[in-house]
Every structure is written in C-alpha cells, then in structure tokens.
Amino acid sequence: MTKLVIHPELIEDPQILIDICPFGAMELTDEGLSINAACKMCKLCVRKGPKGAVTVEEDAVKPSVDKSLWKGTAVYVDHVDGVIHPVTYELIGKAREMAEVIHQPVYALLLGNNVEKQAHELLHYGVDEVHVYDYPQLARFEIEPYTAAFTDFIEKVHPSSILTGATTVGRQLAPRVAARMKTGLTADCTILKMEENTDLSQIRPAFGGNIMAHIKTPNNRPQMATVRYKIMNAPEWSEEESGTIIEQSIDPKKLTSHVEVLDIVKKPKEKMIENADVLVVAGRGIKKPEDLAMLEELAELLGGQIACTRPLVEAGVLPANCQIGLSGRTVRPKLIITCGVSGAIQFTAGMNNAETIVAINTDASAPIFKTASYGLVGDLYDVIPELISKVKEQRKAYV
Ligand SMILES: Cc1cc2nc3c(=O)[nH]c(=O)nc-3n(C[C@H](O)[C@H](O)[C@H](O)COP(=O)(O)OP(=O)(O)OC[C@H]3O[C@@H](n4cnc5c(N)ncnc54)[C@H](O)[C@@H]3O)c2cc1C
Ligand code: SF4
C-alpha cells in the first residue's frame, strides 16, 4: 500500500504544509504534524512542500502464497429449502470455462440437510466434485453455521477461486468467509477471466459504470468473487451424471448459531423482472403516470411485464424492483422494448444481454440505438398504440 511519510526534521514551519493541503488533511497535533483521514493522496504536499518534507513510500508486498497448494474453482450452491437458485448453474458454466484454461477441477459446495437429490442434480452440469455438508444445523441458511462449514471446506480443499451468486444469501455469506480467510472479495463482477498462472481477473463496472475496474488478488488465496444472476451462461443439463459426491464432515459444535429463529414468515411471491421473457420498459419519455397503462397493455398482450429506468423510480411512478440497471436489476429477457429511454450506460449495463432489443425514441441520435437490435425513431405515443393494434390483429388472425 502507498503511504505518505512526514519528515519533521526537514520542516521549519508546519503551517506551510497545512496551507498547501486543499483537503484540510494536514493537522498539527500534540505529537506534531500528521495526516488525517481526509487525505486524498493528491500528493500536492510532496510536490509543493519543502524538499523531502513529505515522501511517498510503498509498504513491502507480503510474500506470495504458494499457489501450487490452491487448486480448482469452487461454486457455492445457493439454495433455499433445497430449491437451487439458477445463478448456481450460471457460475458452474463460468467455472468450467475457467477450468479449461488452468486444467483444474470444478467443485460445488452444497450446505444443507437431506440434500442428496440436489447433490445428484449438480452432477448433470459437469461438476467434478460436489462437496456436501449435510447437517440438521444447516437445514436453513444461518450465517454462523454456514460460515463455519464454508471455511472448513476451504481449509480442507484449498480451492484457488470461489464464485458465489450475488443473491441475498451470497451477499451475506461471501464477505464473512473472505474476512475469515483474510482474502479479498470482488462484488458484482460482470466479467471473469482466468489466467494460466491461476490469477483471476475480476472485472466490474465502477464509478457509476464509467470505468471497468480490473481487480486481482495475486498475493492471496482463495480469490473470491460474487456475480449477479443472468450475467453468465449456464451449461446444458446433461442426461448423464458425471463427477463424484464427497460427504464432508465437521465437528457439529462448530455449527452452533447465536441467532434464535422464532418464526419464518413467507413473503408473498414477487413477480420478478429478472424472470420475465418479455419486458416493456418505461423511460422518462413517458409524460404522465397514467400513460403507463398503454405500456402495461402491450406487456400483457406479449405475456410480459413492465420495467423502468431509474428516474421513474425516483419520481415514485414505479417501485424499485422494476428498475433495470447498475443500481437496479440485471435482466436477460427474450424480448425487451424500451419506450422513451435514452440508453445511459448505467441502464444498458443491466439489459444489454437481452436476446432482442427494440428501442422507441424520438431522437435518432439517442445512445439506446447503439444497443438496440431494432430501432423505431418516433413518438411512443404514436408507436405503442400502433403496436398494440398490430399485436391484436395478429392474434385475431390466428384465432
Ligand atoms: C451511479 C449511478 C447509477 C445509476 N443507475 C441507474 C440504473 O440502475 N438504471 C437507470 O435506468 N439509470 C441509472 N442511472 C441514471 C442514468 O444515468 C440515466 O440518467 C437514466 O437511465 C436516464 O433515464 P431515461 O432514459 O428514462 O431518461 P432520459 O435520459 O431523460 O431519456 C428520455 C428519452 O426519452 C426520449 N423521449 C422523450 N419523449 C419521447 C416520446 N414521446 N417518444 C419517444 N421517446 C421520447 C428522449 O429522446 C430521451 O432519449 C444511474 C446514474 C448514476 C450516476
Ligand atoms: S496528499 Fe494531498 S490531501 Fe494528502 S496531505 Fe498531501 S496535500 Fe493533503
């Protein structure tokens, strides 16, 4: 890590450095001149201050781990009551691609109770080993026992990389496990690239999607990443099972939890935009909330759902679970029709993997047309009613 070092013997008047710092990070304390947390590392004090008074120093990089002791890619099997979340299969697909580069195995880590059926199901997706911790204490997700079993697996198997879905469970579990293992964790990766030396390039949008951050953990193992649902491709289900199931054991005392679950109240089933095959998206081109009715009608006719851009959520027109994009949901429908959406990167990052993208916008130079498979330059107030009547006509023709 880079740090600043103050050399008091070279400073005659501390006020000079205090005045140079534009962020108020230089301060005079009882111990002398020091740098506080407001420092932005702009290094003005180094360049403009008395010569040598403040220097930049790098902490020695700790010796690399012995990478030869860490092998394979593990995928955490995300499930609730035995129903495996589809992100698990998508991660297995990615892990298999990565395995081809390094010629190392793909593991699945399954924590639960009475999960034999699920373990076998995983063998239809090309996993080399399914490691199962089958204990009553793991019947439902609870952070302490799950963390204990997860870390036990890492200590025994030494996987070089670990992929976890960025689900409600994964987002709680992965950081805790990473902290236990004193390793890094990159959240919400959109691209993962395995290098031949087993270093994993973890790539994700940063600063509102304006840059793609490339993150590596070259001095630590395991390398941990979470990935959102619908980013990677799941492999085909194969008729034949392949790979082996390994029953892991752990001292049950390690699976105790300090959380007492008094009751479980099921939420009413949400219609998730992530699961829709067809989405009709409302953007700021919609003038009044009442006008959403025509988009809803089109969505219903096509057997789909309505979604929106962030400004509509901020205006309270639609709920947050309808928002597509970087700070919303990632979707991958068969068909998406955007209506009055400009196509900001923060929006398109959440939908550009859709199979067919149709964009309706009055402005021919709107960026959404760069992402769209089909573009309709026109007023949505003319185009949508026309589309609705065309779909209805087609329907009649088939009845
Ligand atoms: C950190 C950060 C995260 C963000 N996350 C998200 C996110 O997750 N999701 C998201 O959506 N945004 C997000 N944003 C906001 C994003 O940058 C854009 O501001 C937003 O996507 C714009 O929404 P819009 O396309 O609906 O509106 P606008 O950009 O205002 O576009 C409206 C479009 O409608 C067209 N139009 C107007 N009238 C009509 C009409 N009658 N018929 C047809 N077309 C018409 C216009 O030509 C224009 O292109 C984020 C921003 C930041 C900084
Ligand atoms: S690096 Fe910049 S912000 Fe930090 S102490 Fe020096 S002048 Fe201030």
Coordinates of C-alpha atoms and ligand atoms in Angstrom, one line a residue:
M1 CA 0.0 0.0 0.0
T2 CA 1.1 3.5 -0.8
K3 CA 1.5 5.9 2.2
L4 CA 2.9 9.3 3.0
V5 CA 5.7 9.8 5.5
I6 CA 6.4 13.2 7.2
H7 CA 10.0 14.0 7.9
P8 CA 9.7 16.6 10.8
E9 CA 13.5 17.3 10.7
L10 CA 13.1 18.9 7.3
I11 CA 10.1 21.1 8.3
E12 CA 10.8 24.5 9.6
D13 CA 7.3 25.9 9.5
P14 CA 4.4 23.3 9.6
Q15 CA 1.9 25.9 8.6
I16 CA 3.4 25.9 5.0
L17 CA 2.2 22.3 4.6
I18 CA -1.1 22.9 6.3
D19 CA -1.8 25.7 3.8
I20 CA -0.7 23.6 0.8
C21 CA -3.2 20.8 1.5
P22 CA -6.5 21.7 -0.2
F23 CA -8.4 19.0 1.8
G24 CA -7.5 20.0 5.4
A25 CA -5.7 16.7 5.8
M26 CA -2.6 18.1 7.4
E27 CA -3.0 18.9 11.0
L28 CA -0.9 19.9 14.0
T29 CA -1.5 17.6 17.0
D30 CA 0.3 17.1 20.3
E31 CA 2.6 14.6 18.5
G32 CA 3.4 17.1 15.8
L33 CA 2.3 17.4 12.1
S34 CA 0.2 14.5 11.0
I35 CA -2.0 13.5 8.1
N36 CA -5.7 12.6 8.8
A37 CA -8.3 10.5 7.1
A38 CA -9.3 13.4 4.8
C39 CA -6.2 12.9 2.7
K40 CA -7.0 12.2 -0.9
M41 CA -3.4 11.3 -1.9
C42 CA -3.2 14.2 -4.3
K43 CA 0.5 14.5 -3.4
L44 CA 0.5 18.3 -3.5
C45 CA 2.3 18.4 -0.2
V46 CA 5.0 16.2 -1.7
R47 CA 5.4 18.3 -4.8
K48 CA 4.9 21.8 -3.4
G49 CA 6.2 21.4 0.2
P50 CA 9.7 21.8 1.4
K51 CA 12.0 19.4 -0.4
G52 CA 11.8 15.9 1.1
A53 CA 9.5 17.0 3.9
V54 CA 6.8 14.5 2.8
T55 CA 7.7 11.4 0.8
V56 CA 5.6 8.7 -0.8
E57 CA 6.5 5.2 0.4
E58 CA 5.2 1.8 -0.6
D59 CA 4.6 -0.9 2.0
A60 CA 6.6 -4.0 1.2
V61 CA 4.3 -6.5 -0.6
K62 CA 3.8 -9.6 1.6
P63 CA 5.4 -12.7 0.2
S64 CA 3.1 -14.5 -2.3
V65 CA 1.2 -17.6 -1.2
D66 CA 2.3 -20.9 -2.6
K67 CA -0.2 -21.0 -5.4
S68 CA 0.6 -24.6 -6.1
L69 CA -1.2 -25.5 -2.9
W70 CA -4.5 -24.0 -4.1
K71 CA -6.3 -25.7 -6.9
G72 CA -9.6 -25.6 -8.7
T73 CA -12.7 -23.3 -8.8
A74 CA -15.5 -23.8 -6.3
V75 CA -19.0 -22.6 -6.8
Y76 CA -21.2 -22.1 -3.7
V77 CA -24.6 -23.8 -4.3
D78 CA -27.2 -21.1 -3.5
H79 CA -30.5 -22.7 -2.4
V80 CA -33.5 -22.0 -0.2
D81 CA -35.2 -25.1 1.2
G82 CA -33.4 -27.2 -1.4
V83 CA -34.5 -25.2 -4.4
I84 CA -31.2 -24.3 -6.2
H85 CA -31.0 -20.7 -7.4
P86 CA -30.3 -20.7 -11.2
V87 CA -27.3 -18.4 -10.7
T88 CA -25.5 -21.5 -9.3
Y89 CA -25.7 -23.2 -12.7
E90 CA -24.5 -20.0 -14.4
L91 CA -21.5 -19.9 -12.1
I92 CA -20.8 -23.6 -12.8
G93 CA -20.8 -22.7 -16.5
K94 CA -18.2 -20.0 -15.9
A95 CA -16.1 -22.2 -13.6
R96 CA -16.0 -24.8 -16.3
E97 CA -14.7 -22.2 -18.8
M98 CA -12.1 -21.2 -16.3
A99 CA -11.1 -24.8 -15.6
E100 CA -10.2 -25.2 -19.3
V101 CA -7.5 -22.6 -19.0
I102 CA -5.8 -24.0 -15.9
H103 CA -6.8 -27.7 -16.3
Q104 CA -8.0 -27.8 -12.7
P105 CA -11.3 -29.2 -11.2
V106 CA -14.6 -27.5 -10.7
Y107 CA -16.1 -28.0 -7.2
A108 CA -19.6 -27.3 -6.0
L109 CA -20.1 -26.6 -2.3
L110 CA -23.5 -27.7 -1.0
L111 CA -24.5 -26.9 2.5
G112 CA -27.9 -28.1 3.8
N113 CA -29.9 -31.0 5.2
N114 CA -31.2 -34.0 3.3
V115 CA -29.7 -32.6 0.1
E116 CA -28.7 -35.8 -1.6
K117 CA -31.1 -35.2 -4.5
Q118 CA -29.6 -31.7 -5.1
A119 CA -26.1 -33.1 -5.0
H120 CA -27.0 -35.5 -7.8
E121 CA -28.7 -32.8 -9.8
L122 CA -25.4 -30.8 -9.8
L123 CA -23.6 -33.8 -11.4
H124 CA -25.7 -33.2 -14.5
Y125 CA -23.9 -29.8 -15.1
G126 CA -20.3 -31.0 -15.4
V127 CA -19.0 -30.5 -11.9
D128 CA -16.0 -32.7 -11.0
E129 CA -16.7 -32.9 -7.2
V130 CA -19.8 -31.9 -5.2
H131 CA -18.7 -31.4 -1.5
V132 CA -21.7 -31.9 0.7
Y133 CA -22.1 -30.8 4.4
D134 CA -25.4 -32.5 5.3
Y135 CA -26.4 -31.5 8.9
P136 CA -29.6 -30.5 10.6
Q137 CA -28.0 -27.3 11.7
L138 CA -27.6 -26.4 8.0
A139 CA -31.2 -27.0 7.1
R140 CA -31.8 -23.3 6.6
F141 CA -29.4 -20.5 5.9
E142 CA -28.0 -19.1 9.1
I143 CA -24.9 -17.1 8.9
E144 CA -22.7 -18.6 11.6
P145 CA -23.0 -22.3 10.8
Y146 CA -22.9 -21.6 7.1
T147 CA -19.7 -19.6 7.5
A148 CA -18.2 -22.3 9.7
A149 CA -18.9 -25.1 7.1
F150 CA -17.8 -22.9 4.2
T151 CA -14.4 -22.1 5.8
D152 CA -14.0 -25.7 6.8
F153 CA -14.4 -26.6 3.1
I154 CA -11.8 -24.0 2.1
E155 CA -9.3 -25.2 4.7
K156 CA -9.7 -28.8 3.6
V157 CA -9.9 -28.5 -0.2
H158 CA -7.9 -25.3 -0.9
P159 CA -9.8 -24.0 -3.9
S160 CA -7.9 -21.4 -5.8
S161 CA -11.1 -19.4 -6.7
I162 CA -14.5 -19.3 -5.3
L163 CA -17.6 -18.0 -7.1
T164 CA -20.8 -17.0 -5.2
G165 CA -24.1 -15.7 -6.6
A166 CA -24.8 -12.0 -5.6
T167 CA -28.1 -13.1 -4.0
T168 CA -29.4 -12.2 -0.6
V169 CA -27.6 -15.2 0.8
G170 CA -24.4 -14.8 -1.2
R171 CA -24.1 -11.2 -0.3
Q172 CA -24.1 -12.0 3.4
L173 CA -22.0 -15.1 3.3
A174 CA -19.2 -14.3 0.9
P175 CA -17.8 -11.2 2.7
R176 CA -17.8 -13.1 6.1
V177 CA -16.0 -16.0 4.6
A178 CA -13.5 -13.7 2.8
A179 CA -12.8 -11.9 6.1
R180 CA -12.2 -15.3 7.9
M181 CA -9.8 -16.3 5.1
K182 CA -8.1 -12.9 5.2
T183 CA -8.5 -12.6 1.4
G184 CA -10.2 -10.2 -1.0
L185 CA -13.7 -10.3 -2.4
T186 CA -14.9 -8.5 -5.6
A187 CA -18.6 -8.0 -5.5
D188 CA -20.9 -8.0 -8.6
C189 CA -18.4 -9.0 -11.2
T190 CA -19.6 -8.8 -14.8
I191 CA -16.6 -10.5 -16.4
L192 CA -14.2 -13.1 -15.0
K193 CA -11.0 -14.1 -16.8
M194 CA -8.8 -16.9 -15.7
E195 CA -5.1 -16.6 -16.4
E196 CA -2.8 -19.5 -16.9
N197 CA -1.0 -18.8 -13.6
T198 CA -4.4 -19.2 -11.9
D199 CA -4.7 -15.5 -11.1
L200 CA -8.3 -14.4 -11.6
S201 CA -9.1 -11.1 -13.3
Q202 CA -12.3 -9.9 -11.7
I203 CA -13.8 -7.2 -13.8
R204 CA -16.8 -5.0 -12.7
P205 CA -18.2 -1.5 -13.5
A206 CA -17.1 1.2 -11.2
F207 CA -17.8 4.9 -10.7
G208 CA -21.3 4.7 -12.0
G209 CA -20.3 2.5 -14.9
N210 CA -17.9 5.0 -16.4
I211 CA -14.9 2.7 -16.0
M212 CA -14.4 -1.1 -15.8
A213 CA -12.3 -1.9 -12.8
H214 CA -9.9 -4.9 -13.2
I215 CA -9.2 -6.4 -9.8
K216 CA -6.7 -9.2 -9.0
T217 CA -5.8 -10.9 -5.7
P218 CA -2.3 -12.1 -6.7
N219 CA -0.9 -12.5 -3.2
N220 CA -3.7 -14.3 -1.6
R221 CA -5.8 -17.4 -2.0
P222 CA -8.6 -18.1 -2.3
Q223 CA -9.7 -15.5 -4.8
M224 CA -13.4 -14.7 -4.2
A225 CA -16.0 -13.1 -6.4
T226 CA -19.7 -12.6 -6.4
V227 CA -21.6 -12.5 -9.7
R228 CA -25.2 -11.3 -10.2
Y229 CA -27.9 -13.6 -11.7
K230 CA -28.3 -13.5 -15.5
I231 CA -24.7 -12.4 -16.3
M232 CA -23.0 -15.7 -17.1
N233 CA -24.3 -18.6 -19.3
A234 CA -25.5 -21.8 -17.6
P235 CA -24.3 -25.1 -19.2
E236 CA -26.8 -27.5 -20.8
W237 CA -28.3 -30.2 -18.5
S238 CA -26.7 -33.5 -19.5
E239 CA -28.6 -36.8 -19.4
E240 CA -25.6 -38.5 -17.7
E241 CA -24.3 -37.7 -14.3
S242 CA -20.5 -37.1 -14.1
G243 CA -18.2 -36.4 -11.2
T244 CA -18.3 -37.5 -7.6
I245 CA -20.1 -36.6 -4.4
I246 CA -17.9 -36.2 -1.4
E247 CA -19.5 -36.2 2.0
Q248 CA -17.6 -33.8 4.2
S249 CA -17.7 -33.9 8.0
I250 CA -17.3 -31.1 10.6
D251 CA -17.5 -31.1 14.3
P252 CA -21.2 -30.3 15.0
K253 CA -20.1 -27.9 17.8
K254 CA -18.8 -25.6 15.1
L255 CA -22.3 -25.3 13.6
T256 CA -23.9 -23.6 16.6
S257 CA -25.7 -20.3 16.0
H258 CA -26.2 -17.4 18.3
V259 CA -29.3 -16.5 16.4
E260 CA -32.6 -18.0 17.5
V261 CA -35.2 -18.2 14.7
L262 CA -38.6 -17.6 16.3
D263 CA -40.7 -17.7 13.2
I264 CA -40.4 -17.7 9.4
V265 CA -42.9 -15.6 7.6
K266 CA -43.0 -16.1 3.8
K267 CA -43.1 -13.0 1.7
P268 CA -45.8 -13.0 -1.0
K269 CA -44.3 -14.3 -4.2
E270 CA -42.9 -11.3 -6.1
K271 CA -43.2 -11.1 -9.9
M272 CA -39.5 -10.5 -10.6
I273 CA -38.5 -8.7 -13.8
E274 CA -35.4 -10.9 -13.9
N275 CA -37.6 -13.9 -14.6
A276 CA -39.7 -12.3 -17.4
D277 CA -39.3 -13.4 -21.0
V278 CA -40.7 -10.1 -22.3
L279 CA -40.2 -6.7 -20.8
V280 CA -41.7 -3.3 -21.8
V281 CA -39.6 -0.6 -20.3
A282 CA -40.8 2.9 -19.4
G283 CA -38.3 5.7 -19.6
R284 CA -38.6 9.5 -19.0
G285 CA -40.2 9.8 -22.4
I286 CA -43.4 8.8 -20.6
K287 CA -45.1 12.1 -19.7
K288 CA -47.7 11.1 -17.0
P289 CA -48.0 8.1 -14.8
E290 CA -51.4 7.3 -16.3
D291 CA -49.7 6.8 -19.7
L292 CA -48.1 3.6 -18.3
A293 CA -51.4 1.9 -18.9
M294 CA -50.7 1.5 -22.6
L295 CA -47.2 0.0 -21.8
E296 CA -48.9 -2.4 -19.4
E297 CA -51.4 -3.3 -22.1
L298 CA -48.6 -4.1 -24.5
A299 CA -46.7 -6.1 -21.9
E300 CA -49.7 -8.1 -21.1
L301 CA -50.5 -8.8 -24.7
L302 CA -46.9 -10.1 -25.2
G303 CA -47.1 -12.2 -22.0
G304 CA -44.5 -9.9 -20.3
Q305 CA -44.0 -7.4 -17.5
I306 CA -43.4 -3.7 -17.2
A307 CA -40.0 -2.4 -16.1
C308 CA -38.5 1.1 -16.0
T309 CA -35.4 3.4 -15.8
R310 CA -34.2 4.9 -12.5
P311 CA -35.8 8.4 -12.9
L312 CA -39.3 6.7 -12.8
V313 CA -38.4 5.0 -9.6
E314 CA -37.0 8.3 -8.1
A315 CA -40.3 10.0 -9.1
G316 CA -42.3 7.3 -7.3
V317 CA -44.0 6.2 -10.5
L318 CA -42.9 2.6 -10.2
P319 CA -41.4 0.6 -7.4
A320 CA -37.6 0.0 -7.1
N321 CA -37.9 -3.7 -8.0
C322 CA -39.0 -2.6 -11.5
Q323 CA -35.7 -0.7 -12.1
I324 CA -33.2 -2.1 -14.7
G325 CA -29.6 -1.1 -14.5
L326 CA -26.4 -0.8 -12.4
S327 CA -28.2 0.3 -9.3
G328 CA -31.3 -1.8 -10.2
R329 CA -31.7 -5.3 -11.6
T330 CA -29.9 -7.2 -14.4
V331 CA -32.3 -8.8 -16.9
R332 CA -31.9 -11.0 -19.8
P333 CA -35.3 -11.5 -21.4
K334 CA -36.0 -12.9 -24.9
L335 CA -37.5 -9.5 -25.9
I336 CA -37.2 -6.1 -24.4
I337 CA -39.0 -3.0 -25.8
T338 CA -37.6 0.3 -24.4
C339 CA -40.0 3.3 -24.7
G340 CA -38.6 6.8 -24.3
V341 CA -35.3 5.5 -22.8
S342 CA -32.1 7.4 -23.8
G343 CA -29.8 4.4 -23.2
A344 CA -27.4 5.7 -20.5
I345 CA -24.6 3.2 -19.7
Q346 CA -26.0 2.7 -16.2
F347 CA -29.2 1.5 -17.8
T348 CA -27.9 -0.6 -20.6
A349 CA -25.4 -2.4 -18.3
G350 CA -28.5 -4.1 -16.8
M351 CA -30.1 -5.2 -20.1
N352 CA -27.6 -5.5 -23.0
N353 CA -27.6 -9.3 -22.9
A354 CA -31.3 -9.5 -23.8
E355 CA -31.9 -11.6 -26.9
T356 CA -33.8 -9.0 -28.9
I357 CA -33.8 -5.3 -28.0
V358 CA -36.4 -2.9 -29.6
A359 CA -36.0 0.8 -28.9
I360 CA -38.6 3.5 -29.5
N361 CA -37.3 7.1 -29.2
T362 CA -38.0 10.4 -30.9
D363 CA -34.3 11.2 -31.0
A364 CA -32.4 9.3 -33.8
S365 CA -29.1 10.1 -32.1
A366 CA -30.1 8.6 -28.7
P367 CA -27.4 6.1 -27.5
I368 CA -30.0 3.3 -27.0
F369 CA -30.0 2.8 -30.8
K370 CA -26.4 1.6 -30.5
T371 CA -27.5 -1.2 -28.2
A372 CA -30.8 -2.0 -29.9
S373 CA -31.4 -4.8 -32.4
Y374 CA -34.3 -2.8 -33.9
G375 CA -34.8 0.9 -33.6
L376 CA -38.0 2.8 -34.1
V377 CA -37.5 6.6 -34.4
G378 CA -40.8 8.0 -33.4
D379 CA -43.1 9.2 -30.7
L380 CA -44.0 6.4 -28.3
Y381 CA -47.5 7.9 -28.1
D382 CA -48.0 7.0 -31.8
V383 CA -45.9 3.9 -31.9
I384 CA -47.2 2.0 -28.8
P385 CA -51.0 2.2 -29.8
E386 CA -50.0 1.1 -33.3
L387 CA -48.0 -1.8 -31.9
I388 CA -50.9 -2.8 -29.6
S389 CA -53.4 -2.8 -32.5
K390 CA -51.0 -4.8 -34.7
V391 CA -50.5 -7.4 -32.0
K392 CA -54.3 -7.6 -31.5
E393 CA -54.8 -8.0 -35.3
Q394 CA -52.2 -10.8 -35.5
R395 CA -53.9 -12.5 -32.5
K396 CA -57.3 -12.4 -34.3
A397 CA -55.7 -13.8 -37.5
Y398 CA -54.5 -16.9 -35.5
V399 CA -57.8 -17.5 -33.6
Ligands
LIG1 C1 -24.3 5.9 -10.1 C2 -25.5 5.9 -11.0 C3 -26.2 4.8 -11.1 C4 -27.3 4.8 -12.0 N1 -28.1 3.6 -12.1 C5 -29.1 3.6 -13.0 C6 -29.9 2.4 -13.1 O1 -29.7 1.4 -12.5 N2 -30.9 2.4 -14.0 C7 -31.2 3.5 -14.8 O2 -32.1 3.5 -15.6 N3 -30.5 4.7 -14.6 C8 -29.5 4.7 -13.7 N4 -28.8 5.9 -13.6 C9 -29.3 7.1 -14.3 C10 -28.8 7.1 -15.7 O3 -27.5 7.7 -15.8 C11 -29.8 7.9 -16.6 O4 -30.0 9.2 -16.0 C12 -31.2 7.3 -16.7 O5 -31.0 5.9 -17.2 C13 -32.0 8.0 -17.8 O6 -33.3 7.5 -17.8 P1 -34.2 7.7 -19.1 O7 -33.6 7.1 -20.2 O8 -35.6 7.2 -18.7 O9 -34.3 9.3 -19.2 P2 -33.7 10.3 -20.2 O10 -32.2 10.2 -20.2 O11 -34.2 11.7 -19.8 O12 -34.2 9.9 -21.6 C14 -35.5 10.1 -22.0 C15 -35.6 9.7 -23.5 O13 -36.9 9.7 -24.0 C16 -36.9 10.2 -25.3 N5 -38.3 10.7 -25.5 C17 -38.9 11.8 -24.9 N6 -40.2 11.9 -25.3 C18 -40.4 10.8 -26.1 C19 -41.6 10.3 -26.8 N7 -42.7 11.0 -26.7 N8 -41.4 9.2 -27.5 C20 -40.2 8.5 -27.6 N9 -39.1 8.9 -27.0 C21 -39.2 10.1 -26.2 C22 -35.9 11.3 -25.3 O14 -35.4 11.5 -26.6 C23 -34.8 10.7 -24.4 O15 -33.8 10.0 -25.2 C24 -27.7 5.9 -12.7 C25 -26.9 7.1 -12.6 C26 -25.8 7.1 -11.7 C27 -25.0 8.3 -11.6
SF4_2 S1 -1.5 14.2 -0.4 FE1 -2.9 15.9 -0.8 S2 -4.6 15.5 0.5 FE2 -3.0 14.3 1.3 S3 -2.0 15.5 2.8 FE3 -0.9 15.8 0.9 S4 -1.8 17.6 0.1 FE4 -3.2 16.9 1.6

